[in-house]
Amino acid sequence: MSLSEDSGSGVALWRRVADSIEQSIANGTYPHDTRLPGEMEIAEIHRVNRHTVRRALAALAERGLVRAERGSGTYVEAPRISYPLRSRTRFSEIVGAGGQEADGKLLHSSIEPASQDLAKRLGVKTGASLLRIDALRMADRIPICVGTTWMEAARFPDGGHVYERKRSTTKLLTHFGVRDYRREWTNVTAAIVDAADAARLDLALGRPVLVVDSLDTEPDGKPLLTTRARFAAERVQFVIENQ
């Protein structure tokens, strides 16, 4: 028998190993965040060499089913949340539509002067007082993103405490009489998680995050809030929808 394929079925050995591991993930033998057996153990189970096992694991990693952590092992990934980016982007609605429970947790709130960039986004003077809210958003208690949101402080007095009670940006806005708003623009870049966000998102240092900068406006186009969110790249899949 060749080390590259089974002479009887014509299926590459690495593919057979990958399919077997995938089936074990699907049936719950290896739940998400579980560390898989080591390469030597997998090789012995399937009677293949370690090169074949490495290729199988690499294929599973490319598909987002597992992740390799240097010095630790290979872990099963949680299913990615399909996250549409559209004119109406609401974390709670998106997560709820997928059958999961959305939740938010206030990390910090403060009043700070608007930088030149934030002032331009929000249409206020540089140095104007802004309410800053740092929050962790979760789906079924799994951390999905850390977001930093800025809005005019005068319009949302005590907004930090309101968010702490409501645990949702949309509910905070409703509390202050804002019934509807829309996404004006979204910009997505990639980065490596820093130490603070790694702890909040339960990620290993060196893991990728998707940084989403956005501006939301009222129906008449007046800037309402701007956000910089850092999503755990291994837990979401962005879907760009035509407007």
Coordinates of C-alpha atoms in Angstrom, one line a residue:
M1 CA 0.0 0.0 0.0
S2 CA 1.3 3.4 -0.9
L3 CA 1.7 6.0 1.8
S4 CA -0.2 8.5 -0.3
E5 CA -3.3 6.4 -1.2
D6 CA -5.2 3.3 -0.4
S7 CA -4.8 0.9 -3.4
G8 CA -8.3 -0.4 -2.8
S9 CA -10.3 2.8 -2.6
G10 CA -8.0 5.3 -4.4
V11 CA -8.6 7.7 -1.5
A12 CA -5.5 9.5 -0.2
L13 CA -4.5 8.3 3.3
W14 CA -4.3 11.8 4.7
R15 CA -7.9 12.4 3.4
R16 CA -9.1 9.3 5.2
V17 CA -7.4 10.4 8.4
A18 CA -8.9 13.9 8.1
D19 CA -12.4 12.5 7.4
S20 CA -12.2 10.3 10.4
I21 CA -11.2 13.2 12.7
E22 CA -13.9 15.3 11.2
Q23 CA -16.5 12.7 11.9
S24 CA -15.3 12.4 15.5
I25 CA -15.7 16.2 15.8
A26 CA -19.2 16.1 14.3
N27 CA -20.4 13.3 16.6
G28 CA -19.1 15.0 19.7
T29 CA -16.2 12.7 20.5
Y30 CA -14.0 15.8 20.3
P31 CA -16.1 18.8 21.5
H32 CA -14.9 22.3 20.7
D33 CA -11.8 23.5 22.5
T34 CA -10.8 19.9 23.1
R35 CA -7.1 19.0 22.5
L36 CA -6.8 16.3 19.9
P37 CA -4.5 13.3 20.6
G38 CA -0.9 13.9 19.6
E39 CA 0.5 13.2 16.1
M40 CA 2.1 9.9 17.2
E41 CA -1.1 8.6 18.8
I42 CA -3.2 9.5 15.7
A43 CA -0.6 7.9 13.5
E44 CA -0.8 4.7 15.5
I45 CA -4.6 4.7 15.5
H46 CA -4.7 5.0 11.7
R47 CA -1.5 3.0 11.0
V48 CA 0.0 5.8 9.0
N49 CA 3.1 7.9 9.4
R50 CA 3.4 11.3 11.0
H51 CA 3.7 13.1 7.7
T52 CA 0.3 11.8 6.7
V53 CA -1.2 13.0 10.0
R54 CA 0.4 16.5 9.6
R55 CA -1.2 16.8 6.2
A56 CA -4.6 15.7 7.5
L57 CA -4.4 18.2 10.4
A58 CA -3.3 21.0 8.0
A59 CA -6.3 20.3 5.8
L60 CA -8.6 20.5 8.8
A61 CA -7.0 23.7 9.9
E62 CA -7.5 25.3 6.5
R63 CA -11.2 24.5 6.8
G64 CA -11.4 26.1 10.2
L65 CA -12.2 22.9 12.1
V66 CA -9.0 22.8 14.2
R67 CA -6.2 25.1 15.2
A68 CA -2.6 24.4 16.1
E69 CA -1.1 26.1 19.2
R70 CA 2.7 26.0 19.3
G71 CA 4.0 24.0 22.2
S72 CA 0.5 23.0 23.3
G73 CA -1.2 20.9 20.6
T74 CA -4.1 20.9 18.1
Y75 CA -7.5 22.0 19.3
V76 CA -11.0 21.6 17.9
E77 CA -12.5 25.0 16.8
A78 CA -16.0 26.1 17.7
P79 CA -18.3 26.5 14.7
R80 CA -17.9 30.0 13.2
I81 CA -20.8 32.4 13.5
S82 CA -22.0 33.7 10.2
Y83 CA -21.9 37.5 10.7
P84 CA -23.5 39.7 8.0
L85 CA -22.1 43.2 7.5
R86 CA -25.0 45.3 6.2
S87 CA -26.9 48.5 6.7
R88 CA -28.6 47.1 9.8
T89 CA -26.0 45.3 11.8
R90 CA -27.1 44.3 15.3
F91 CA -25.0 41.8 17.3
S92 CA -27.9 40.5 19.3
E93 CA -30.1 39.9 16.2
I94 CA -27.3 38.2 14.3
V95 CA -26.4 35.9 17.1
G96 CA -30.0 35.2 18.0
A97 CA -30.8 34.3 14.4
G98 CA -28.2 31.5 14.6
G99 CA -30.0 30.0 17.6
Q100 CA -27.5 31.3 20.2
E101 CA -27.9 33.6 23.2
A102 CA -26.3 37.0 22.9
D103 CA -25.0 38.8 25.9
G104 CA -22.9 41.9 26.7
K105 CA -20.6 42.8 29.6
L106 CA -19.4 46.3 30.3
L107 CA -15.7 46.4 30.8
H108 CA -15.1 50.1 31.3
S109 CA -16.8 53.4 30.6
S110 CA -15.4 57.0 30.7
I111 CA -15.6 60.5 29.4
E112 CA -12.7 61.5 27.1
P113 CA -12.0 64.3 24.7
A114 CA -12.5 63.6 21.0
S115 CA -9.4 63.0 19.0
Q116 CA -9.2 64.6 15.5
D117 CA -10.2 61.3 13.9
L118 CA -13.1 60.7 16.2
A119 CA -14.3 64.3 15.9
K120 CA -14.3 63.9 12.1
R121 CA -16.3 60.7 12.3
L122 CA -18.9 62.1 14.7
G123 CA -19.1 65.6 13.3
V124 CA -18.1 67.3 16.5
K125 CA -15.2 69.6 17.4
T126 CA -11.9 68.2 18.4
G127 CA -11.8 68.0 22.2
A128 CA -15.5 67.6 22.6
S129 CA -16.6 65.3 25.4
L130 CA -17.3 61.8 24.3
L131 CA -18.7 58.8 26.2
R132 CA -16.4 55.8 25.7
I133 CA -17.8 52.3 26.3
D134 CA -15.6 49.2 26.3
A135 CA -17.7 46.0 26.2
L136 CA -17.3 42.3 25.7
R137 CA -19.9 40.6 23.5
M138 CA -20.6 36.9 23.8
A139 CA -22.6 34.1 22.1
D140 CA -23.7 31.3 24.4
R141 CA -21.1 32.6 26.9
I142 CA -18.3 32.3 24.4
P143 CA -16.4 35.6 23.9
I144 CA -16.8 36.8 20.3
C145 CA -15.6 40.4 20.3
V146 CA -14.4 43.3 22.3
G147 CA -15.8 46.6 21.2
T148 CA -14.9 50.3 22.0
T149 CA -17.7 52.7 21.2
W150 CA -17.7 56.5 21.3
M151 CA -20.7 58.8 21.2
E152 CA -21.5 62.4 22.3
A153 CA -21.4 62.5 26.1
A154 CA -24.0 65.3 26.4
R155 CA -26.6 63.3 24.6
F156 CA -26.1 60.1 26.6
P157 CA -25.6 61.1 30.2
D158 CA -24.7 58.3 32.5
G159 CA -24.6 56.1 29.4
G160 CA -22.0 53.7 30.9
H161 CA -24.3 52.7 33.7
V162 CA -27.2 52.3 31.3
Y163 CA -25.2 49.9 29.2
E164 CA -24.2 48.0 32.3
R165 CA -27.9 47.4 33.1
K166 CA -29.1 46.9 29.5
R167 CA -26.1 44.9 28.2
S168 CA -26.8 46.0 24.7
T169 CA -25.9 49.1 22.6
T170 CA -29.3 49.0 20.8
K171 CA -31.1 48.9 24.2
L172 CA -28.9 51.8 25.4
L173 CA -29.9 53.9 22.4
T174 CA -33.6 53.0 22.9
H175 CA -33.3 54.2 26.5
F176 CA -32.3 57.6 25.2
G177 CA -35.1 57.7 22.5
V178 CA -33.1 56.5 19.5
R179 CA -35.5 54.0 17.8
D180 CA -33.6 53.3 14.6
Y181 CA -30.1 53.7 13.2
R182 CA -28.1 52.4 10.2
R183 CA -24.5 51.4 9.3
E184 CA -23.0 54.2 7.3
W185 CA -19.7 52.5 6.6
T186 CA -17.6 49.5 7.7
N187 CA -13.8 48.9 7.4
V188 CA -12.3 45.6 8.2
T189 CA -8.6 44.9 8.8
A190 CA -6.6 42.0 10.3
A191 CA -4.3 42.2 13.3
I192 CA -2.7 40.1 16.0
V193 CA -4.4 40.1 19.4
D194 CA -2.8 42.1 22.1
A195 CA -2.4 40.9 25.7
A196 CA -5.4 42.7 27.1
D197 CA -7.8 41.5 24.4
A198 CA -6.3 38.0 24.4
A199 CA -7.4 37.7 28.1
R200 CA -10.8 39.1 27.4
L201 CA -11.4 36.9 24.4
D202 CA -9.8 33.8 25.8
L203 CA -7.3 33.6 23.0
A204 CA -3.7 32.6 22.9
L205 CA -1.2 35.4 22.2
G206 CA -0.4 35.5 18.6
R207 CA -3.9 34.6 17.4
P208 CA -5.5 36.7 14.7
V209 CA -8.4 39.2 15.3
L210 CA -10.5 41.0 12.7
V211 CA -10.7 44.7 13.5
V212 CA -13.9 46.3 12.4
D213 CA -14.2 50.1 12.4
S214 CA -17.6 51.4 11.7
L215 CA -19.9 54.5 11.8
D216 CA -23.6 54.3 12.6
T217 CA -26.0 57.2 11.8
E218 CA -29.6 58.1 12.4
P219 CA -32.0 57.8 9.5
D220 CA -31.4 61.4 8.5
G221 CA -27.7 60.7 8.2
K222 CA -26.5 62.4 11.4
P223 CA -23.6 60.6 13.0
L224 CA -24.6 58.7 16.1
L225 CA -21.7 56.5 17.2
T226 CA -18.5 55.0 16.0
T227 CA -17.0 51.7 17.1
R228 CA -13.8 49.8 16.8
A229 CA -14.5 46.1 17.5
R230 CA -11.9 43.3 17.7
F231 CA -13.5 39.9 16.7
A232 CA -11.8 36.5 17.4
A233 CA -11.1 35.5 13.8
E234 CA -11.6 31.8 14.5
R235 CA -15.1 32.3 15.8
V236 CA -16.8 34.4 13.1
Q237 CA -17.2 34.4 9.4
F238 CA -18.1 37.8 7.9
V239 CA -20.6 37.9 5.1
I240 CA -20.7 41.0 2.9
E241 CA -24.2 41.6 1.8
N242 CA -25.1 43.8 -1.2
Q243 CA -26.9 47.0 0.0

